[in-house]
PDB file of C-alpha atoms in Angstrom:
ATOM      1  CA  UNK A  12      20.093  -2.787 -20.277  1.00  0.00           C
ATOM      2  CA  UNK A  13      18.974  -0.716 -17.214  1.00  0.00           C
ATOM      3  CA  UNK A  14      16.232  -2.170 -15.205  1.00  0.00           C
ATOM      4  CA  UNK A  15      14.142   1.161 -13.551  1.00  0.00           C
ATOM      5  CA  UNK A  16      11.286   1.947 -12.054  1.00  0.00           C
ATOM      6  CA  UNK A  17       9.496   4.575 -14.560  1.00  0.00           C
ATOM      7  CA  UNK A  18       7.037   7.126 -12.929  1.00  0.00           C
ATOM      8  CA  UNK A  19       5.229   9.432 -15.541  1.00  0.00           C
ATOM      9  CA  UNK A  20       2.564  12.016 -13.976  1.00  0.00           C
ATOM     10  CA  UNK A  21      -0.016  13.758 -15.872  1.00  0.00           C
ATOM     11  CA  UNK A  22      -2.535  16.159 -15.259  1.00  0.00           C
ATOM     12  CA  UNK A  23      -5.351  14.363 -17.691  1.00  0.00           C
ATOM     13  CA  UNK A  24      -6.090  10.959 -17.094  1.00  0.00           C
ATOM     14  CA  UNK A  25      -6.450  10.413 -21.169  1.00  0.00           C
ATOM     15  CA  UNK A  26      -2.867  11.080 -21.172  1.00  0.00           C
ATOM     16  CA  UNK A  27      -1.862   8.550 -18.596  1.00  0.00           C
ATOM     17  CA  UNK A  28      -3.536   5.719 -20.843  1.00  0.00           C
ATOM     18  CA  UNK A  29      -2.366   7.005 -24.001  1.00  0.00           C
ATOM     19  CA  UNK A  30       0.915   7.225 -22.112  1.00  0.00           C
ATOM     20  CA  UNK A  31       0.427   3.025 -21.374  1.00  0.00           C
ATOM     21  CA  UNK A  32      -0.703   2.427 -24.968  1.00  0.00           C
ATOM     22  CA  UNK A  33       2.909   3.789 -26.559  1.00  0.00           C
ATOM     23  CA  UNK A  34       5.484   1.763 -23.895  1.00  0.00           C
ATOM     24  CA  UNK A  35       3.175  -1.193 -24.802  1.00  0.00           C
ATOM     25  CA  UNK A  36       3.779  -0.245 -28.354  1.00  0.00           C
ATOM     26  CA  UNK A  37       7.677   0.166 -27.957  1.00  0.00           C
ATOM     27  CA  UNK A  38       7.878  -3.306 -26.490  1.00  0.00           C
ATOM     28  CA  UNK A  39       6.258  -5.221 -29.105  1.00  0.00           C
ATOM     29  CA  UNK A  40       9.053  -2.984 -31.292  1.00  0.00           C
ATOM     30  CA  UNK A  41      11.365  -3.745 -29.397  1.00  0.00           C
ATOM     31  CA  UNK A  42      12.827  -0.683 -28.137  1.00  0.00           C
ATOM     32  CA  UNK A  43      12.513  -1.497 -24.646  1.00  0.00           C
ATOM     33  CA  UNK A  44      11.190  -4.643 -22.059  1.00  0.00           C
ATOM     34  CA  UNK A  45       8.191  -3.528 -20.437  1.00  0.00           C
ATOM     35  CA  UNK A  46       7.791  -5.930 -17.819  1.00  0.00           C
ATOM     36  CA  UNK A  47       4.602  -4.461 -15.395  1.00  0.00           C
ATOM     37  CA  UNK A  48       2.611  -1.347 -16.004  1.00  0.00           C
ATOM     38  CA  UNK A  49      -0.083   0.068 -13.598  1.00  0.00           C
ATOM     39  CA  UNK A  50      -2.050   3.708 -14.062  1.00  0.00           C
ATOM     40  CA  UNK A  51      -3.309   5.000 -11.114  1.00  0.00           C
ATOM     41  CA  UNK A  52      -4.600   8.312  -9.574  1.00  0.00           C
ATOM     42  CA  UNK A  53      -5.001  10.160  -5.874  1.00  0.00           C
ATOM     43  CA  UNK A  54      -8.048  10.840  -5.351  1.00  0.00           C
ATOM     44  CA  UNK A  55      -9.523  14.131  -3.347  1.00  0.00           C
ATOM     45  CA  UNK A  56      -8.665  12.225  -0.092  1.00  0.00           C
ATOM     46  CA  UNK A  57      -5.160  11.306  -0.802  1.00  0.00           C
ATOM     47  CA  UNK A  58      -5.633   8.011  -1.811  1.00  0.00           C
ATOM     48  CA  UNK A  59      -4.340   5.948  -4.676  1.00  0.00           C
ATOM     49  CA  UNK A  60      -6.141   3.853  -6.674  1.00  0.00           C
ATOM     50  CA  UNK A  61      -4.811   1.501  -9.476  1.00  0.00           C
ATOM     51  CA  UNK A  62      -6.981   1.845 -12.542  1.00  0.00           C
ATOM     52  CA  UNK A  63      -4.927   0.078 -15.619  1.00  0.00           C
ATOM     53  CA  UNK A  64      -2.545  -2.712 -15.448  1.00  0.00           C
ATOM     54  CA  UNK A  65      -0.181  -4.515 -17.778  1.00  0.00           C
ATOM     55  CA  UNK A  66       2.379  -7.946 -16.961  1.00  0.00           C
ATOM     56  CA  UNK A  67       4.796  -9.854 -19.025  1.00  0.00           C
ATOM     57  CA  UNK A  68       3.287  -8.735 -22.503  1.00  0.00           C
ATOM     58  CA  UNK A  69      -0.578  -8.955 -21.415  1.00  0.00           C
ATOM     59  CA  UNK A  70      -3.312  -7.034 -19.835  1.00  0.00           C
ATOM     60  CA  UNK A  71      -4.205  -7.481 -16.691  1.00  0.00           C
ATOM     61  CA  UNK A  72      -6.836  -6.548 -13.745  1.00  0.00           C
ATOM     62  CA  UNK A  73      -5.581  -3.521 -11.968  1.00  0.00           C
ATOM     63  CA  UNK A  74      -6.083  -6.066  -8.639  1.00  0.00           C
ATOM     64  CA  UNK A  75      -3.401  -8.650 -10.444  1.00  0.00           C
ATOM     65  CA  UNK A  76      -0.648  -6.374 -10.811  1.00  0.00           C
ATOM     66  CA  UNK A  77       2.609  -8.555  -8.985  1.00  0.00           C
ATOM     67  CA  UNK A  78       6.514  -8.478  -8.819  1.00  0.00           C
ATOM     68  CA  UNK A  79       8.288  -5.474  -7.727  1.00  0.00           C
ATOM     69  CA  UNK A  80       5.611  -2.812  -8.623  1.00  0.00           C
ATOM     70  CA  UNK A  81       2.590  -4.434  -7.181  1.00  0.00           C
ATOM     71  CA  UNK A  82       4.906  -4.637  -3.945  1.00  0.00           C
ATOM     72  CA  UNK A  83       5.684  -0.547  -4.867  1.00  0.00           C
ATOM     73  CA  UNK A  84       1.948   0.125  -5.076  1.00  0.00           C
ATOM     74  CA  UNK A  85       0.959  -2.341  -2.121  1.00  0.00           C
ATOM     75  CA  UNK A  86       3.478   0.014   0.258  1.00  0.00           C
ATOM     76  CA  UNK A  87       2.795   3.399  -1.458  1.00  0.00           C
ATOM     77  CA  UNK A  88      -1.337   2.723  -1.161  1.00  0.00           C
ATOM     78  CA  UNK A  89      -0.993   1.206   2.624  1.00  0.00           C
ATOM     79  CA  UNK A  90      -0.273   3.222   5.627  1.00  0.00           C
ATOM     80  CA  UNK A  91       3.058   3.582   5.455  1.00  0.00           C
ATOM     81  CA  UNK A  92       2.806   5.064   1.991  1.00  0.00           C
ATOM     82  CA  UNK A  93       0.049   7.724   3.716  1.00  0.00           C
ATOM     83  CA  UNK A  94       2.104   8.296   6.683  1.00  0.00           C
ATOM     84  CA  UNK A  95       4.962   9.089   4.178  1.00  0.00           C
ATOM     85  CA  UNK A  96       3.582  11.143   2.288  1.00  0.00           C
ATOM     86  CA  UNK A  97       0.701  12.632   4.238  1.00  0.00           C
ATOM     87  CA  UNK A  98      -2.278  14.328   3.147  1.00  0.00           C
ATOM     88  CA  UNK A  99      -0.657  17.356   2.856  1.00  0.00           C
ATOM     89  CA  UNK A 100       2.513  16.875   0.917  1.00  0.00           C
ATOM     90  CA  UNK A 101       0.055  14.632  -1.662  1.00  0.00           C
ATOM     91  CA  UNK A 102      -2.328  18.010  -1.928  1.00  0.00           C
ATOM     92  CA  UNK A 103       1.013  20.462  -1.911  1.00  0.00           C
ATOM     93  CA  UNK A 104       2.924  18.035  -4.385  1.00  0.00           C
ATOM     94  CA  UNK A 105       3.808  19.876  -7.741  1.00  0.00           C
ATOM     95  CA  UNK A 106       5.300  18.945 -10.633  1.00  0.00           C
ATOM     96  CA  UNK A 107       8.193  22.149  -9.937  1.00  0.00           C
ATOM     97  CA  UNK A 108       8.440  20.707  -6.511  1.00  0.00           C
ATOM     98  CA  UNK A 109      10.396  17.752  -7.766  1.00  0.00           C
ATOM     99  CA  UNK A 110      14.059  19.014  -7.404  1.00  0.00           C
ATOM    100  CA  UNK A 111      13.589  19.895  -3.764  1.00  0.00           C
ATOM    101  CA  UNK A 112      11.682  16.132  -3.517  1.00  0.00           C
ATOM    102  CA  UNK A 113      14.629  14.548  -5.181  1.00  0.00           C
ATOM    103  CA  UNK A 114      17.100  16.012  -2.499  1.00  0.00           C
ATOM    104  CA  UNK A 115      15.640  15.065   0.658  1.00  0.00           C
ATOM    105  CA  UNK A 116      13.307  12.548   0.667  1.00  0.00           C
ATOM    106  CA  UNK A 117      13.664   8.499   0.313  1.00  0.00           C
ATOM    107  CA  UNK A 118      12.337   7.039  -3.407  1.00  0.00           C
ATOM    108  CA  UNK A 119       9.298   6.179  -1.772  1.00  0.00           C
ATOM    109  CA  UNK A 120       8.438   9.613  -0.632  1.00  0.00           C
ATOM    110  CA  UNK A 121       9.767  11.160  -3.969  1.00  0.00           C
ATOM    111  CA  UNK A 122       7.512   8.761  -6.115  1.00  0.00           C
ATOM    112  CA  UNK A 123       4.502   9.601  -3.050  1.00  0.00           C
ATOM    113  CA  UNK A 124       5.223  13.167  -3.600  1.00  0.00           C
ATOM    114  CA  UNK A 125       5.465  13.015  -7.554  1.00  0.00           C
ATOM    115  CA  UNK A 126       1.900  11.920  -7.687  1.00  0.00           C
ATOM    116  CA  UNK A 127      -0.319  14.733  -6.387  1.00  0.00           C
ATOM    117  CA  UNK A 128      -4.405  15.028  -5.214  1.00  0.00           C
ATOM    118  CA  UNK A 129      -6.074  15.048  -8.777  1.00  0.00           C
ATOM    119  CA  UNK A 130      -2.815  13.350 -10.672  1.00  0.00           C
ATOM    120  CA  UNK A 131      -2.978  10.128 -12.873  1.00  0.00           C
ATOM    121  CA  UNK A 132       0.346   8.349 -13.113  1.00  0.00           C
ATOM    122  CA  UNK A 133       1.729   5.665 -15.369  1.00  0.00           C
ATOM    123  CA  UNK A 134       3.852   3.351 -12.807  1.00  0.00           C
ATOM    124  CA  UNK A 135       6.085   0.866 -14.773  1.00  0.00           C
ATOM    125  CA  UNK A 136       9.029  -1.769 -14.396  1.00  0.00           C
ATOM    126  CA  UNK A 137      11.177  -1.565 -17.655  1.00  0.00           C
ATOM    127  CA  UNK A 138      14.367  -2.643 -19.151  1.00  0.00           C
ATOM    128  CA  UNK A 139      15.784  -0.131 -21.333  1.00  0.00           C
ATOM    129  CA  UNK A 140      19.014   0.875 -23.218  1.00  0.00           C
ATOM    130  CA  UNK A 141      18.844   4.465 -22.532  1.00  0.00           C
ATOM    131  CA  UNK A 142      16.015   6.927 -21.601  1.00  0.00           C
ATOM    132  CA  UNK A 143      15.173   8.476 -25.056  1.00  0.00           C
ATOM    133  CA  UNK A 144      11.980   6.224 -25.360  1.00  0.00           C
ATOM    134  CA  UNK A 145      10.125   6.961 -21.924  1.00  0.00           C
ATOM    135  CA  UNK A 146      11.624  10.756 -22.389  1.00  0.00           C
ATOM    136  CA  UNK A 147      10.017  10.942 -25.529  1.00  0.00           C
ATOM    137  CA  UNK A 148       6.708   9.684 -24.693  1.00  0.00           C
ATOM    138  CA  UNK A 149       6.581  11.652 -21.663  1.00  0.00           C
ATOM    139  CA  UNK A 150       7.728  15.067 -23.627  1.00  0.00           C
ATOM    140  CA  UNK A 151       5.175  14.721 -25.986  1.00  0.00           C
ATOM    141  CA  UNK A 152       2.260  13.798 -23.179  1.00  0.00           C
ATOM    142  CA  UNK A 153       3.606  16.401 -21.104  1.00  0.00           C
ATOM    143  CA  UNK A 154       4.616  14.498 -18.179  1.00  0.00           C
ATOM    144  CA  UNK A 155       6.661  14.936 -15.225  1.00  0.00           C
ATOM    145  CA  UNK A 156       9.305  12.225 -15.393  1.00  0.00           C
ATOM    146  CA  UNK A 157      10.532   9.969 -12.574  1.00  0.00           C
ATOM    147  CA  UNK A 158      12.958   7.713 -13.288  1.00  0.00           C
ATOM    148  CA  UNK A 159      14.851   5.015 -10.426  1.00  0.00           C
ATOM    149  CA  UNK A 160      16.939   1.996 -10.191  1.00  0.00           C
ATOM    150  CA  UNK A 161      14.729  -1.217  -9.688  1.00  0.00           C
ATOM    151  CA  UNK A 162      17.420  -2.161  -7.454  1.00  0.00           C
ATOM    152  CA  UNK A 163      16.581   0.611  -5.218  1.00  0.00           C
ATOM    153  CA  UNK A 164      13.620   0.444  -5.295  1.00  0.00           C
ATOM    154  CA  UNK A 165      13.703  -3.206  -4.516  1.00  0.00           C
ATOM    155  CA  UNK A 166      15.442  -2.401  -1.390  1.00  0.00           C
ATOM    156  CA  UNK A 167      13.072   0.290   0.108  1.00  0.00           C
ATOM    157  CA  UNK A 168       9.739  -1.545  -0.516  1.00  0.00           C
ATOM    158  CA  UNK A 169      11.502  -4.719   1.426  1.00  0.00           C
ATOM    159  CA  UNK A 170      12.646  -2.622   3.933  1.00  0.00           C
ATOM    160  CA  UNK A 171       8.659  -0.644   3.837  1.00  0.00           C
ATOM    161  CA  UNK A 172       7.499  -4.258   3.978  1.00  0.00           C
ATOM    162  CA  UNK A 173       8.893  -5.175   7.318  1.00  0.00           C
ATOM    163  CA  UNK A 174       8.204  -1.999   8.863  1.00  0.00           C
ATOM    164  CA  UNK A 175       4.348  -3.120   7.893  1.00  0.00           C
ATOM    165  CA  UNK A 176       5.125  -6.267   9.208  1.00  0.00           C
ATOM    166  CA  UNK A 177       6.931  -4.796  12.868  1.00  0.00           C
ATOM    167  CA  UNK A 178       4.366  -2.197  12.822  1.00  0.00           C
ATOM    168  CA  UNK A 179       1.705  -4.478  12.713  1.00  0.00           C
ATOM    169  CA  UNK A 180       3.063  -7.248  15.248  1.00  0.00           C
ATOM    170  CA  UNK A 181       3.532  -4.295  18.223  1.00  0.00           C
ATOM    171  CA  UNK A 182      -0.191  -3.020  17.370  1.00  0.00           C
ATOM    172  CA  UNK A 183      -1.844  -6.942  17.939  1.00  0.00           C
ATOM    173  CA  UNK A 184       0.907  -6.747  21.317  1.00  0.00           C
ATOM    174  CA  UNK A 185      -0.879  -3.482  22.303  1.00  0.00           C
ATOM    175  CA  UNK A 186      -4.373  -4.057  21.325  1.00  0.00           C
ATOM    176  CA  UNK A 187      -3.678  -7.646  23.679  1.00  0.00           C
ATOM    177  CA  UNK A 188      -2.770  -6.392  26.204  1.00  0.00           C
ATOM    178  CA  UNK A 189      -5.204  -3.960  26.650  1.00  0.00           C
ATOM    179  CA  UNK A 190      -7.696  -6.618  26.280  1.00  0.00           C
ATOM    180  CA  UNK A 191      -5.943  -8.553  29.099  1.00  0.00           C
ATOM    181  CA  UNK A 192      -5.885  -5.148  31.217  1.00  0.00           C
ATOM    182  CA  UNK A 193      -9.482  -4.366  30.519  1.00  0.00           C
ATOM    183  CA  UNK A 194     -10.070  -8.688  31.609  1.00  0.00           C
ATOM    184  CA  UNK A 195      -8.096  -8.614  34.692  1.00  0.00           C
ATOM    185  CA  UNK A 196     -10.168  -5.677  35.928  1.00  0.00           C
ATOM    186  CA  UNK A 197     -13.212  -7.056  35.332  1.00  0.00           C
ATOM    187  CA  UNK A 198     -12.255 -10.980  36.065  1.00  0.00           C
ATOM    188  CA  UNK A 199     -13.841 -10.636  39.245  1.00  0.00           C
ATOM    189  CA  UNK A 200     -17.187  -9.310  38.554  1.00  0.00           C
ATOM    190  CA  UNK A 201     -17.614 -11.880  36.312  1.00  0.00           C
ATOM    191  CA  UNK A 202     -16.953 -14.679  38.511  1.00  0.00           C
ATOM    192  CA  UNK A 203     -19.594 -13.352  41.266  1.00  0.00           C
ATOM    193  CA  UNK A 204     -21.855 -13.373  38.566  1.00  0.00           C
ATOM    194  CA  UNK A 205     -21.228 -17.010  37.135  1.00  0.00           C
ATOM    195  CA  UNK A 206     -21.196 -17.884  41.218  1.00  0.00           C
ATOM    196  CA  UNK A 207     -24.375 -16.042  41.910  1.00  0.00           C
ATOM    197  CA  UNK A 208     -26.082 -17.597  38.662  1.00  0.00           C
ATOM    198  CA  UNK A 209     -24.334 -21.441  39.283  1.00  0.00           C
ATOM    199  CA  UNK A 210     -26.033 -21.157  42.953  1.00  0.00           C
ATOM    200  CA  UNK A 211     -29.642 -20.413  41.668  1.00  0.00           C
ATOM    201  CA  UNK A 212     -29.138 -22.965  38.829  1.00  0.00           C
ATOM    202  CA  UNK A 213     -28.305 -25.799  41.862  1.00  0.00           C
ATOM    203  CA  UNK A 214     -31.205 -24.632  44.037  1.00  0.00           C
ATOM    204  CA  UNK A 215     -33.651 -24.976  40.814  1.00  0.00           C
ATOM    205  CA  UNK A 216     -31.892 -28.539  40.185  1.00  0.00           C
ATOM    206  CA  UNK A 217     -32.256 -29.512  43.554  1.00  0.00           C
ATOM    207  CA  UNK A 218     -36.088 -28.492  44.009  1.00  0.00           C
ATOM    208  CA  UNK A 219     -36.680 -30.980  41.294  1.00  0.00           C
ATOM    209  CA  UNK A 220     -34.976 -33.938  42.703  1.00  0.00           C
ATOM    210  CA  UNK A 221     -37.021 -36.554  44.446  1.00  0.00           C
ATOM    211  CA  UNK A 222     -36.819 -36.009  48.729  1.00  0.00           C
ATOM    212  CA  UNK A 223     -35.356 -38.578  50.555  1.00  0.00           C
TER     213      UNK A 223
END
């Protein structure tokens, strides 16, 4: 059996669910594993937002989704997903836009791309024997179909990860050192004014202690 990454976009949200309701179908039949399912849509400023989820035969909180496509949706959601994709390509994504997508971007930016401003997309992790169950489902729906080795996609959301990861470690370096920049300069202000302040503070403790 193939193990993919299934991507079905549809212009109705009703679709997306109904969409969720037949692969959940086929796996209790048998046709295929589904393994993790999430629906989500792009809102008018680009954003995704997980609306539906499904894991290991159950429903599940859209917050709970895990394995390989809650690490998808974690990187595709997060900046590196926005800078990806960008605001633009999201609004300018089409559904006849997807051969040109398929030939030069990286499966991140093809599945970023293949979910466009106003969209609602079925995102799941399935084992199948061939494609004539998703392709059927999505034929009928009227969906645009994305279709990708888990493997693959595996290897680009690890590789998204620790760009998050290097990404973030060189901002807390900059943001640091700025801090220590902005502390060296003012350093010595501060220590006239914890000198000036320590003096008064002795001169009020010493007008209270006894004369000799």
């Amino acid at each position: 059996m193939q193990d993919s990454i299934i991507l079905l976009t549809f212009s109705e949200p009703s679709k997306a669910y109904q969409a969720l309701g037949e692969l959940k179908e086929a796996h209790a039949q048998d046709k295929l594993q589904l393994k993790t399912a999430a629906v989500i849509d792009r809102d008018a400023a680009g954003a995704l937002k997980v609306r539906d989820g499904f894991s290991d035969g159950a429903p599940v909180d859209a917050t709970l989704v895990g394995g390989l496509l809650g690490g998808l949706l974690g990187v595709m959601a997060g900046p590196l997903g926005v800078l990806l994709v960008g605001a633009t390509g999201a609004a300018l994504g089409s559904l006849a836009s997807l051969d040109t997508v398929d030939e030069r971007l990286s499966l991140l930016e093809q599945m970023g791309h293949s979910v466009p401003v106003g969209s609602t997309a079925l995102f799941a992790s399935v084992e199948e024997d061939g494609t004539d169950v998703v392709d059927g489902i999505a034929r009928t729906l009227g969906a645009l179909v994305l279709r990708r080795p888990a493997e693959a996609v595996m290897r680009e959301v690890e590789v998204a990860q620790e760009a998050e990861e290097v990404a973030a470690q060189e901002a807390r370096t900059v943001l640091r050192k700025r801090h220590e920049e902005e502390w060296l300069a003012k350093f010595d202000s501060w220590k006239e004014e914890v000198g000036e302040q320590l003096t008064e503070l002795r001169a009020r403790i010493e007008s209270h202690l006894p004369k000799k």
